[in-house]
Structures are given as C-alpha cells and as structure tokens.
Amino acid sequence: MRRILLALSAALFLAAGPAAARETLTIGVSQYPSTLNPMIDAMLAKSYVLAATQRQLTVEGHDWETVCQLCVKLPSLEDGDAETFPSKTEEGEPVTGVRKTYEIREDAFWADGTPVTTDDVLFAWEMGRNPETGVDTLKAYQDVLDIQVHGPKRFTIVDRKLDYRYHSMGDFAVMPAHLDRPAFAEPKEYRNRTLYQTDPTNPGLWNGPYRVAEVQVGSQIVLARNEFWKGTPPAFDRVVIRAIENTSALEANLLSGSIDMIAGESGLAIDQAIAFEKRHGETYTVLYQPGLIYEHLDVMLSNPILGELKVRQALLHAVDREAINNRLFAGKQPVATGSVNPLDWTYTTEGVPTYPYDPDRAAALLEEAGWTPGPGGIRVNGQGQKLSISLMTTAGNRTRELVQQVLADYWKRVGVETVIRNEPPRVFFGETVSKRRFSGLAMFAWLSAPEHLPRTTLHSESIPTEANNWGGQNYTGYASEEMDRLIEAIEVELDREERGALWADLQRLYATDLPVLPLYFRADSYILPKWLEGVRPTGHKYTTTNWIEDWRVAE
C-alpha cells in the first residue's frame, strides 16, 4: 500500500507541473519548536524559524568567519573600537577584560515599525544575566560587566574577559523591549508569559525579512514579509514552515506537492536522501553538506548503572559504529571520537582514547563492573538487578529509530537490555531533555559554530536545575573540575597554538570520562525543487534561513 501511495503522489505532482507564479514557499521540517523565544531552550527547528524572522548582531558566515547582521562593523583591537583593561574573574583572579563598541544599523526595524535600539540590547542583557530566567547562556550574559549606551544605536559592551571570539556577540540576543518587558516583571515566570509564547504573531517581536503571521501549534508556522525590512527584499510573500515529524510522511508530502522543499537542517537523514535522489534526482536538487553536527547519546550520569565508567566504555565497544556508517549512511557519516568535528581546526586524534568494535572487551568490562550473565541472556548484578537501560529519541525520525534498533541489538549480544521510549521533538527537547527527565540515554545531535566552546554543554555551572529554572545544556550532569578549568583556559587564550594544545587536552579528557557516548558526525541533506536558487548551507549552526532573502525562483 505504501509503495502505491508514493507512486500515485509522485504522478500527481509531476502532472501539476511548475506553478506560473510562486508567492508562497512551503518548507517541510521534521520538528516543531518548543518555543519561539530566542533566549529560551535550544532547538534547531526554532533556530531555523528565527533566522528568517529575528536577526542577531553577529553570526558566523559561509566562510566560517564572524559577520555583522544587525551591526555596522565588527570591533577590533587594531581599529581601536575594542580596547583591553585590567579585570578580575568572579573569584578575584586577574584577567584581561575588553570594551568593544558596536553600532546598530540605522535601517534595522521591528516589524511594527519600531527601530531596533540599544534599549533592546539592554533588555536582553537584563534577562540573560538573571539566573531565574533560565537561559542556556547565563554565564555569557553575567560576564558582561556593563553596557555603556552612547545613543539609540551605539553602545559599548564591557566584558569581564577578553576571549578569542571577542569581536563576535555570539548568541547575545536583541529583544523587543518596547513589547516584552512587562512579561519579565516576574523573571521566573518569563518563559511562560513572554509574548513569544502568548502572542507570537505580534509584528513587533520580529526584525528579520519575515515576521510570524500565523501559528498552528505542533503543525506549522506561517511567515509574512516584514514591511519595515530594509535589506534585500525576499522573493516570497509568504513562507510556510510545516512540521511533519514522521520523516517518511515528510517525503510523501514533498512528492504530493504539499511542500516545496525539505530543510537540510531538520529533514531527511542521509540514508533517506540518498535513496530519494536515486528515485527522484531528475525532479529535485539534492545537496549534501558535511558539517559540525554531532549525533550522540547524552548519558544520565546520576543513574547508578550509567554512572559506572566501565559500563559506558562497554556500551561503545559493543557497537560497530563503522558498520552503521557504511551500511546505513553509505560511508558519509564518519564515526565520532568526541564532540569536536574533523572539519574544525581544533580537532586532534593524538592521545585521544577510542572505542573500536570489540564485543569481547565489552563483555569483560561488564564483568569487571559486576554484571554477570543472567536469565534470558541479560546480565544482572549481585542484587539480582537486570542490566536494563532506557534509550530515548525523537519519535517519527525513521533513521534515529532504526539506529535505536541496531544499538539495542548490539547491546543485547553482550547482555544489556534496552528499553526504547520516544517522544515528539517539542516534548523531548522542551521538557524531557532540557529538564533532565530522561533516566538513561538520550539520542540527538548538537549543531555547533566553528571552534565552539562547550561551556553550556560540559561546564558544571551549566547543569540545568529547578533552582536555575532549567538553564544550561549540560543535560548529563557532568561535573569535572579539570573540564571546567580547560574550558575557562581556552576561552581567554588568544594564541592559536596554545589554544590548540588546550583543545587537545579537552578532547582527551572528554573521550576518557565519556559523559556522552559519541556516535557519528552527520551530513545534512537538502531536498530542493529545481526552480529554487540561493539556498547555501554553511556546515555549522547558523542555518540557511539567515540568508533567506537571497532565495530566488530561477528564471
């Protein structure tokens, strides 16, 4: 039945032919955002929407270098719009601080006609540094000692520490102070009261080429032109971003013409795209983009079973990750030794522990950890407890669900029982992972910027708790004084060679402690209609929609 349905859908689509006029672009994605607030929760589907509607001061461009979006120029020590000063860490240790001056573009407006000003920068800083708000990048906001305002468009950031990314504003948001400030009256309740949650179609929340015009929660988000956008006019009057969380259904909707394209950032996995291209390559353009996308298993380290290092080592040795890459992904998704991608200049293999496929070694490690063969081939400990582990991921993602089954099969061979329980992405990311409610392993991907410092994912200060309103992304609960030291040392080391040595130490520690079980580095696959031009993948966390105004219908 399924084959017949797909064939019929394809025939209907081809019969319809290209539209005479294309006023609407409909994009299929595999996840629906848990929130649209730029400062709450980290989810790729949200980033994809926000890049079209909510521009940042700076981003990383296609050449992996920092570029301005809302700013006029990047500050630099050489040009004099950045300068250093003696500073101190929170613990009183001497460091070098930096003052850096930015100017907001004169033509930057919210979609209600209100100019983007320094008030919006100050409001974001006020929210971000308050520990009750629950932002993931709390430390970055708290390291801003002051913001000196020189006018409605010009300001100076006074940073506690000069770091190797000083000219970038990173994830520092610009928030609509003229609208959303009342929702911040009670910071702990802000994530529920923000207009991005209660009134997301309010034009004044958006400053990109598009604004959010319609929201069907869990289903789709409709974007309309921002009439106050002064940059390159976007080609489409409307952009519909439709969430179809079953990737097989996502493909079927493309072939039926219900959607025009599938986003590479949140769409088909590489194996599905390869199969799709073989069948429909004459009708669609398929782009493959290797990138800084790290598929992995977050480990709940407070679980006594997984808190034992030998068990984590055994789980990796028990799985033939090379075979998964070759058989499922046609060799396009290399096995990861850690979180740093080989495409990043900081990557090293020197002295980094690896865990090749070795089921005998896996069995021996489990024996050493006190798990011996029990009834039905599942290991038990001295108290008769079964070696049973929960494995969760995003429901409807066909490839991840297939990988789950493969992992469970490998682990069963060495005596580990796997209990699979999946959830819709907005629940999985918005509640289960972000609030550390998973009990075993959580499979998902991190998408990073070039030379991205893992403060929010590995530093002990970034463990989400109820006390910090679930801010931070260290979902495993990993707490290592040495990892904290390395992160802090990398941050302030300006010498590239010295910084590279610190990065190597970090990678060795990560692979030794295994707070996370590495799987592979993903490649994104973009399924585009032949008539669409200008979609340019970056290979890092800043999505193609950051340049959506450059997308065009081919002549």
Coordinates of C-alpha atoms in Angstrom, one line a residue:
M1 CA 0.0 0.0 0.0
R2 CA 2.8 2.4 0.9
R3 CA 4.6 2.0 -2.4
I4 CA 1.4 2.6 -4.3
L5 CA 0.6 5.7 -2.4
L6 CA 4.1 7.2 -3.0
A7 CA 3.9 6.4 -6.7
L8 CA 0.5 8.0 -7.1
S9 CA 1.6 11.1 -5.2
A10 CA 4.6 11.5 -7.4
A11 CA 2.4 11.2 -10.5
L12 CA 0.0 13.9 -9.3
F13 CA 2.9 16.2 -8.5
L14 CA 4.5 15.8 -11.9
A15 CA 1.2 16.2 -13.7
A16 CA 0.6 19.5 -11.9
G17 CA 3.8 21.0 -13.3
P18 CA 5.6 24.2 -12.1
A19 CA 3.4 27.0 -10.8
A20 CA 3.0 30.0 -13.0
A21 CA 3.7 32.3 -10.0
R22 CA 5.3 31.4 -6.7
E23 CA 4.1 33.7 -4.0
T24 CA 4.4 31.1 -1.3
L25 CA 7.3 28.8 -0.4
T26 CA 6.3 25.8 1.8
I27 CA 9.2 24.2 3.7
G28 CA 9.0 20.8 5.4
V29 CA 10.8 20.2 8.6
S30 CA 10.9 17.2 10.9
Q31 CA 10.4 19.1 14.2
Y32 CA 8.2 21.8 15.7
P33 CA 9.8 24.3 18.0
S34 CA 9.1 24.0 21.7
T35 CA 9.1 27.9 21.9
L36 CA 9.8 30.8 19.6
N37 CA 11.6 32.9 22.3
P38 CA 15.2 33.4 21.2
M39 CA 16.5 33.1 24.7
I40 CA 14.7 30.1 26.0
D41 CA 15.6 26.5 25.0
A42 CA 18.0 25.4 22.3
M43 CA 16.3 23.6 19.4
L44 CA 17.3 23.5 15.8
A45 CA 13.8 23.9 14.5
K46 CA 13.5 27.1 16.4
S47 CA 16.8 28.4 15.1
Y48 CA 15.6 27.7 11.6
V49 CA 12.4 29.9 12.1
L50 CA 14.2 32.6 14.0
A51 CA 16.9 33.1 11.4
A52 CA 14.3 34.3 8.9
T53 CA 12.4 36.5 11.4
Q54 CA 14.8 37.6 14.2
R55 CA 18.3 38.7 13.2
Q56 CA 21.2 38.8 15.6
L57 CA 24.0 41.3 16.0
T58 CA 26.6 38.9 14.6
V59 CA 26.7 35.4 13.1
E60 CA 29.2 33.1 11.5
G61 CA 29.0 33.2 7.7
H62 CA 29.6 30.8 4.9
D63 CA 33.3 31.1 5.2
W64 CA 33.0 30.3 8.9
E65 CA 34.1 33.8 9.9
T66 CA 32.1 36.3 12.0
V67 CA 30.0 38.8 10.1
C68 CA 27.5 41.5 11.1
Q69 CA 23.8 41.1 10.8
L70 CA 22.3 44.0 12.8
C71 CA 25.7 45.7 13.5
V72 CA 27.5 48.0 11.1
K73 CA 31.1 46.8 11.8
L74 CA 32.9 44.2 13.9
P75 CA 35.0 45.9 16.6
S76 CA 38.7 45.1 16.6
L77 CA 41.7 45.9 18.8
E78 CA 43.6 47.0 15.6
D79 CA 40.9 49.6 14.7
G80 CA 40.5 51.0 18.2
D81 CA 36.8 50.2 18.6
A82 CA 37.9 47.5 21.0
E83 CA 40.3 48.0 23.9
T84 CA 41.6 46.0 26.8
F85 CA 41.6 46.8 30.5
P86 CA 42.7 45.0 33.7
S87 CA 39.9 42.9 35.1
K88 CA 39.2 40.1 37.6
T89 CA 37.3 36.8 37.5
E90 CA 34.4 36.2 39.8
E91 CA 36.9 34.5 42.1
G92 CA 39.2 37.6 42.1
E93 CA 41.9 36.2 39.8
P94 CA 43.5 38.9 37.5
V95 CA 42.4 38.7 33.8
T96 CA 42.3 41.0 30.8
G97 CA 38.9 42.5 30.1
V98 CA 37.7 44.1 26.8
R99 CA 35.5 47.0 25.9
K100 CA 34.0 46.7 22.4
T101 CA 31.8 49.2 20.7
Y102 CA 29.0 48.3 18.2
E103 CA 26.7 50.4 16.2
I104 CA 23.2 49.0 15.2
R105 CA 22.2 49.5 11.6
E106 CA 20.1 52.6 11.0
D107 CA 17.8 50.6 8.8
A108 CA 17.0 47.9 11.5
F109 CA 13.4 47.9 12.5
W110 CA 10.9 45.6 14.3
A111 CA 8.0 44.7 12.0
D112 CA 5.7 47.1 13.8
G113 CA 7.9 50.0 12.6
T114 CA 9.8 50.5 15.9
P115 CA 13.5 50.9 15.4
V116 CA 15.9 48.4 16.9
T117 CA 17.8 50.3 19.5
T118 CA 20.2 50.0 22.4
D119 CA 17.2 49.5 24.7
D120 CA 16.7 46.1 23.1
V121 CA 20.3 45.2 23.8
L122 CA 19.9 46.4 27.4
F123 CA 16.7 44.4 27.9
A124 CA 18.3 41.2 26.6
W125 CA 21.2 41.7 29.0
E126 CA 18.8 42.3 31.9
M127 CA 17.0 39.0 31.1
G128 CA 20.1 37.0 30.2
R129 CA 22.1 37.7 33.4
N130 CA 19.1 36.9 35.7
P131 CA 19.5 33.3 36.9
E132 CA 15.7 33.0 37.3
T133 CA 15.1 33.5 33.6
G134 CA 16.5 30.1 32.7
V135 CA 18.6 31.0 29.7
D136 CA 21.2 28.4 28.5
T137 CA 24.0 31.0 28.1
L138 CA 23.7 32.6 31.6
K139 CA 27.4 32.8 32.1
A140 CA 28.0 34.8 28.9
Y141 CA 25.5 37.4 30.0
Q142 CA 26.8 37.5 33.5
D143 CA 30.4 38.1 32.1
V144 CA 29.1 41.4 30.7
L145 CA 30.0 43.8 33.4
D146 CA 28.4 46.8 31.9
I147 CA 26.8 48.2 28.7
Q148 CA 27.6 51.8 28.1
V149 CA 25.0 53.5 25.9
H150 CA 26.2 56.3 23.6
G151 CA 22.9 56.8 21.9
P152 CA 19.9 54.9 20.4
K153 CA 22.1 53.0 18.0
R154 CA 25.6 52.9 19.6
F155 CA 26.8 51.0 22.7
T156 CA 29.9 49.6 24.3
I157 CA 30.0 46.1 25.8
V158 CA 32.3 45.8 28.8
D159 CA 33.3 42.1 29.0
R160 CA 34.9 40.7 32.1
K161 CA 37.3 38.6 29.9
L162 CA 39.0 39.1 26.6
D163 CA 38.5 35.9 24.7
Y164 CA 39.4 34.5 21.3
R165 CA 35.9 35.4 20.0
Y166 CA 35.8 38.9 21.3
H167 CA 34.7 40.6 18.1
S168 CA 31.6 38.3 18.0
M169 CA 28.4 38.8 20.1
G170 CA 27.8 35.1 19.9
D171 CA 24.3 34.2 21.0
F172 CA 23.6 37.5 22.7
A173 CA 20.1 38.3 21.6
V174 CA 18.4 41.6 20.7
M175 CA 14.9 41.6 22.3
P176 CA 11.9 43.9 21.8
A177 CA 12.0 45.9 24.9
H178 CA 9.0 48.0 23.8
L179 CA 6.8 45.0 23.9
D180 CA 8.1 42.1 26.0
R181 CA 9.4 44.0 29.1
P182 CA 6.2 43.7 31.1
A183 CA 6.3 39.9 30.7
F184 CA 9.7 40.0 32.6
A185 CA 8.1 41.5 35.7
E186 CA 8.5 38.1 37.3
P187 CA 11.6 36.6 35.8
K188 CA 10.9 33.0 37.0
E189 CA 7.6 33.1 35.0
Y190 CA 9.0 34.8 32.0
R191 CA 9.3 31.7 29.8
N192 CA 5.5 31.2 30.1
R193 CA 4.5 34.9 30.0
T194 CA 6.7 36.1 27.1
L195 CA 4.8 37.4 24.1
Y196 CA 6.7 34.9 22.0
Q197 CA 4.6 32.3 23.8
T198 CA 1.3 34.2 24.4
D199 CA 1.1 36.4 21.3
P200 CA 3.7 35.1 18.7
T201 CA 2.1 36.9 15.7
N202 CA 2.6 40.3 17.2
P203 CA 4.7 42.0 14.5
G204 CA 6.9 43.9 16.9
L205 CA 8.6 40.7 18.0
W206 CA 10.3 40.2 14.7
N207 CA 13.1 42.2 12.9
G208 CA 14.1 39.9 10.0
P209 CA 12.9 39.9 6.4
Y210 CA 9.8 38.0 7.6
R211 CA 7.6 38.1 10.6
V212 CA 5.5 35.3 12.2
A213 CA 1.9 35.8 10.8
E214 CA 0.2 32.6 11.9
V215 CA 0.9 29.8 14.3
Q216 CA -0.7 26.4 14.4
V217 CA 1.0 24.8 17.4
G218 CA 2.6 21.5 16.5
S219 CA 1.7 21.8 12.9
Q220 CA 3.0 24.9 11.1
I221 CA 4.3 28.5 11.3
V222 CA 3.4 30.9 8.5
L223 CA 5.8 33.8 7.8
A224 CA 4.8 37.0 6.0
R225 CA 7.0 39.8 4.7
N226 CA 8.2 42.4 7.2
E227 CA 7.2 45.6 5.6
F228 CA 9.8 47.5 7.6
W229 CA 12.6 45.3 6.4
K230 CA 15.2 47.5 4.6
G231 CA 17.5 44.8 3.3
T232 CA 17.3 42.7 0.2
P233 CA 13.6 42.2 -0.5
P234 CA 12.7 38.5 -0.1
A235 CA 11.2 36.7 -3.1
F236 CA 8.2 35.2 -1.5
D237 CA 5.2 36.9 0.0
R238 CA 4.7 34.0 2.5
V239 CA 6.9 31.2 3.8
V240 CA 5.1 28.2 5.4
I241 CA 7.3 26.1 7.7
R242 CA 5.4 22.9 8.1
A243 CA 6.4 20.3 10.8
I244 CA 5.9 16.7 9.7
E245 CA 7.6 14.7 12.5
N246 CA 7.5 11.4 10.6
T247 CA 10.3 11.5 8.1
S248 CA 8.6 9.0 5.7
A249 CA 5.5 11.2 5.7
L250 CA 7.8 14.2 5.1
E251 CA 9.0 12.6 1.9
A252 CA 5.5 11.7 0.9
N253 CA 4.3 15.3 1.4
L254 CA 7.1 16.5 -0.9
L255 CA 6.2 14.2 -3.6
S256 CA 2.5 15.1 -3.4
G257 CA 3.3 18.8 -3.7
S258 CA 2.1 19.7 -0.2
I259 CA 5.5 21.1 0.5
D260 CA 8.1 22.5 -1.9
M261 CA 11.3 21.5 -0.2
I262 CA 12.7 19.7 2.8
A263 CA 15.1 21.7 5.1
G264 CA 18.5 20.1 5.4
E265 CA 18.9 21.3 9.0
S266 CA 15.8 19.4 10.2
G267 CA 14.7 17.0 7.5
L268 CA 15.6 13.7 6.0
A269 CA 18.6 11.7 7.2
I270 CA 21.4 11.0 4.8
D271 CA 20.3 7.4 4.0
Q272 CA 16.8 8.6 3.1
A273 CA 18.2 11.4 1.0
I274 CA 20.5 9.1 -0.9
A275 CA 17.6 6.7 -1.7
F276 CA 15.4 9.7 -2.6
E277 CA 18.0 11.1 -5.0
K278 CA 18.2 7.7 -6.8
R279 CA 14.4 7.8 -7.5
H280 CA 13.8 11.5 -8.0
G281 CA 17.1 13.2 -8.8
E282 CA 15.8 14.4 -12.1
T283 CA 13.0 16.3 -10.5
Y284 CA 14.8 17.7 -7.4
T285 CA 18.2 19.0 -6.4
V286 CA 19.8 17.1 -3.5
L287 CA 22.6 18.9 -1.7
Y288 CA 24.8 17.1 0.8
Q289 CA 26.6 19.2 3.4
P290 CA 29.0 17.7 5.9
G291 CA 29.0 19.9 9.0
L292 CA 29.6 20.4 12.7
I293 CA 26.7 18.1 13.5
Y294 CA 27.4 15.7 16.3
E295 CA 25.0 12.8 16.8
H296 CA 25.5 11.3 20.2
L297 CA 23.9 9.7 23.3
D298 CA 23.6 12.0 26.3
V299 CA 24.1 9.9 29.4
M300 CA 22.2 10.4 32.7
L301 CA 25.2 10.2 34.9
S302 CA 23.1 10.1 38.1
N303 CA 21.8 6.7 37.0
P304 CA 23.9 4.3 39.1
I305 CA 24.3 1.9 36.1
L306 CA 25.5 4.5 33.7
G307 CA 27.4 6.4 36.3
E308 CA 30.0 3.5 36.2
L309 CA 32.6 4.3 33.5
K310 CA 33.2 0.7 32.6
V311 CA 29.6 0.3 31.6
R312 CA 29.8 3.4 29.4
Q313 CA 33.0 2.0 27.8
A314 CA 31.4 -1.4 27.3
L315 CA 28.4 0.2 25.5
L316 CA 30.7 1.8 23.0
H317 CA 32.9 -1.3 22.5
A318 CA 29.8 -3.4 21.9
V319 CA 28.6 -1.3 18.9
D320 CA 30.2 -1.5 15.4
R321 CA 29.8 2.2 14.5
E322 CA 31.8 1.8 11.3
A323 CA 29.3 -0.8 10.1
I324 CA 26.5 1.6 10.9
N325 CA 28.2 4.4 8.9
N326 CA 28.9 2.1 5.9
R327 CA 25.6 0.2 5.8
L328 CA 23.1 2.9 6.8
F329 CA 24.9 6.1 5.6
A330 CA 27.0 5.0 2.6
G331 CA 30.1 6.0 4.4
K332 CA 29.1 9.7 4.5
Q333 CA 28.8 10.0 8.3
P334 CA 32.1 9.2 10.0
V335 CA 32.4 7.7 13.4
A336 CA 32.9 10.3 16.1
T337 CA 35.7 10.0 18.7
G338 CA 34.3 13.0 20.6
S339 CA 32.4 16.2 20.1
V340 CA 35.0 18.1 18.0
N341 CA 34.5 17.6 14.3
P342 CA 37.4 16.8 12.0
L343 CA 36.3 19.8 9.9
D344 CA 37.2 22.1 12.8
W345 CA 40.9 23.2 13.0
T346 CA 41.0 22.3 16.7
Y347 CA 40.3 18.5 16.1
T348 CA 43.0 16.0 17.1
T349 CA 43.4 12.3 17.4
E350 CA 46.7 12.4 19.3
G351 CA 46.3 10.6 22.6
V352 CA 42.6 10.6 22.3
P353 CA 41.1 7.2 23.6
T354 CA 39.0 5.3 21.1
Y355 CA 36.5 2.6 21.5
P356 CA 36.5 0.3 18.4
Y357 CA 34.1 -2.5 18.0
D358 CA 35.2 -5.3 20.4
P359 CA 32.4 -7.3 21.9
D360 CA 34.8 -9.4 23.9
R361 CA 36.2 -6.3 25.5
A362 CA 32.7 -5.0 26.2
A363 CA 31.8 -8.3 28.0
A364 CA 34.9 -8.2 30.1
L365 CA 34.3 -4.6 31.1
L366 CA 30.7 -5.5 32.2
E367 CA 32.1 -8.4 34.2
E368 CA 34.6 -6.1 35.9
A369 CA 31.7 -3.7 36.7
G370 CA 29.8 -6.6 38.5
W371 CA 27.4 -7.5 35.8
T372 CA 27.3 -11.3 35.1
P373 CA 25.1 -13.4 32.7
G374 CA 21.6 -13.9 34.0
P375 CA 18.2 -15.4 32.8
G376 CA 17.5 -14.8 29.2
G377 CA 21.0 -13.7 28.5
I378 CA 20.5 -10.3 30.3
R379 CA 23.2 -9.5 32.8
V380 CA 22.4 -9.0 36.5
N381 CA 24.4 -7.6 39.4
G382 CA 24.9 -9.1 42.9
Q383 CA 21.5 -7.9 44.0
G384 CA 19.7 -9.5 41.0
Q385 CA 19.0 -6.2 39.3
K386 CA 18.8 -6.5 35.5
L387 CA 21.2 -4.5 33.3
S388 CA 18.4 -2.6 31.6
I389 CA 18.9 0.9 30.1
S390 CA 16.3 3.3 28.7
L391 CA 17.0 4.8 25.2
M392 CA 15.0 7.8 24.0
T393 CA 15.0 10.0 20.9
T394 CA 12.6 12.0 18.7
A395 CA 9.6 10.0 17.6
G396 CA 9.0 9.8 13.9
N397 CA 12.6 10.2 12.9
R398 CA 12.9 7.0 10.8
T399 CA 16.7 6.9 10.8
R400 CA 17.1 7.5 14.5
E401 CA 14.5 4.8 15.3
L402 CA 16.4 2.4 13.0
V403 CA 19.7 3.3 14.8
Q404 CA 18.0 2.6 18.1
Q405 CA 17.1 -0.9 16.9
V406 CA 20.6 -1.5 15.8
L407 CA 22.1 -0.3 19.1
A408 CA 19.6 -2.4 21.0
D409 CA 20.6 -5.5 19.0
Y410 CA 24.3 -4.9 19.6
W411 CA 23.8 -4.4 23.3
K412 CA 21.6 -7.4 23.7
R413 CA 24.5 -9.6 22.3
V414 CA 26.6 -8.6 25.3
G415 CA 23.8 -8.9 27.8
V416 CA 22.3 -5.4 28.0
E417 CA 18.5 -4.9 27.8
T418 CA 17.4 -1.7 26.0
V419 CA 14.0 -0.1 26.7
I420 CA 13.0 2.2 23.9
R421 CA 10.7 5.1 24.6
N422 CA 10.4 8.0 22.2
E423 CA 8.6 11.4 22.3
P424 CA 7.6 14.1 19.8
P425 CA 10.5 16.5 19.4
R426 CA 8.9 19.5 21.1
V427 CA 8.3 17.3 24.2
F428 CA 11.6 15.5 24.0
F429 CA 13.6 18.7 23.8
G430 CA 11.3 21.1 25.5
E431 CA 10.6 19.0 28.6
T432 CA 12.4 15.7 28.9
V433 CA 15.9 16.6 27.9
S434 CA 16.0 20.2 28.9
K435 CA 14.7 19.4 32.4
R436 CA 16.9 16.2 32.7
R437 CA 13.9 13.9 33.0
F438 CA 15.3 11.1 30.9
S439 CA 16.6 8.2 33.0
G440 CA 19.2 6.5 30.7
L441 CA 20.3 7.6 27.3
A442 CA 19.0 10.4 25.0
M443 CA 19.9 10.4 21.3
F444 CA 20.1 13.7 19.5
A445 CA 22.5 16.0 17.7
W446 CA 24.4 19.1 18.6
L447 CA 24.9 21.6 15.8
S448 CA 27.8 23.9 16.6
A449 CA 29.6 27.0 15.4
P450 CA 33.2 26.8 14.3
E451 CA 35.6 26.5 17.3
H452 CA 32.5 26.5 19.6
L453 CA 33.4 26.5 23.3
P454 CA 31.4 23.8 25.0
R455 CA 30.7 25.9 28.2
T456 CA 26.9 25.4 28.1
T457 CA 27.2 21.6 27.5
L458 CA 30.2 20.5 29.6
H459 CA 30.8 23.1 32.3
S460 CA 29.5 22.2 35.7
E461 CA 27.8 25.6 36.0
S462 CA 25.6 24.7 33.1
I463 CA 23.8 21.8 34.6
P464 CA 20.0 22.5 34.4
T465 CA 18.2 22.5 37.8
E466 CA 15.0 23.8 39.1
A467 CA 17.0 26.4 41.0
N468 CA 18.3 27.9 37.8
N469 CA 14.9 27.5 36.0
W470 CA 16.4 24.7 33.9
G471 CA 19.0 27.0 32.3
G472 CA 22.1 25.4 30.7
Q473 CA 22.6 22.4 28.3
N474 CA 24.8 20.1 30.4
Y475 CA 21.9 17.6 30.5
T476 CA 24.1 14.7 31.6
G477 CA 25.0 16.4 34.9
Y478 CA 28.8 16.1 34.1
A479 CA 30.9 17.9 36.8
S480 CA 34.6 17.8 36.3
E481 CA 37.0 20.4 37.8
E482 CA 39.5 19.7 35.1
M483 CA 37.0 20.2 32.3
D484 CA 35.8 23.4 33.9
R485 CA 39.5 24.6 34.0
L486 CA 40.1 23.7 30.4
I487 CA 37.0 25.5 29.2
E488 CA 37.9 28.6 31.1
A489 CA 41.5 28.5 29.9
I490 CA 40.6 28.0 26.3
E491 CA 38.2 31.0 26.5
V492 CA 40.9 33.5 27.3
E493 CA 43.8 32.1 25.3
L494 CA 44.4 34.3 22.3
D495 CA 47.5 32.5 21.0
R496 CA 46.2 30.0 18.4
E497 CA 48.9 27.4 19.0
E498 CA 48.5 27.5 22.8
R499 CA 44.7 27.3 22.4
G500 CA 45.1 24.3 20.1
A501 CA 47.0 22.5 22.8
L502 CA 44.3 23.1 25.4
W503 CA 41.7 21.9 22.9
A504 CA 43.6 18.7 22.5
D505 CA 43.6 18.2 26.3
L506 CA 39.8 18.8 26.4
Q507 CA 39.3 16.1 23.7
R508 CA 41.4 13.6 25.6
L509 CA 39.5 14.3 28.8
Y510 CA 36.2 14.0 27.1
A511 CA 37.0 10.7 25.5
T512 CA 38.4 9.4 28.8
D513 CA 35.5 10.4 31.0
L514 CA 32.7 9.7 28.4
P515 CA 30.0 11.9 29.8
V516 CA 28.5 11.4 26.4
L517 CA 28.7 8.4 24.1
P518 CA 29.8 9.6 20.6
L519 CA 28.1 8.1 17.6
Y520 CA 28.9 9.9 14.3
F521 CA 29.2 13.2 12.6
R522 CA 26.2 13.9 10.4
A523 CA 25.9 15.4 7.0
D524 CA 22.8 17.5 6.2
S525 CA 20.8 16.7 3.1
Y526 CA 18.8 19.5 1.4
I527 CA 15.9 18.4 -0.9
L528 CA 15.2 21.4 -3.2
P529 CA 13.0 22.0 -6.2
K530 CA 14.9 22.7 -9.4
W531 CA 13.3 26.1 -9.6
L532 CA 14.7 27.4 -6.3
E533 CA 18.1 29.1 -6.2
G534 CA 20.2 30.7 -3.5
V535 CA 20.0 28.1 -0.7
R536 CA 23.5 27.9 0.6
P537 CA 24.3 25.6 3.5
T538 CA 27.0 26.7 5.9
G539 CA 28.1 23.5 7.6
H540 CA 27.6 25.0 11.0
K541 CA 24.9 26.1 13.4
Y542 CA 23.8 29.2 11.5
T543 CA 21.1 27.9 9.2
T544 CA 20.4 28.7 5.6
T545 CA 17.5 30.9 6.6
N546 CA 19.9 33.5 7.8
W547 CA 20.1 34.4 4.1
I548 CA 16.5 33.6 3.1
E549 CA 16.2 37.0 1.4
D550 CA 18.7 35.7 -1.2
W551 CA 16.5 32.8 -2.2
R552 CA 15.0 33.2 -5.6
V553 CA 12.9 31.5 -8.2
A554 CA 15.1 30.5 -11.2
E555 CA 14.5 32.5 -14.3

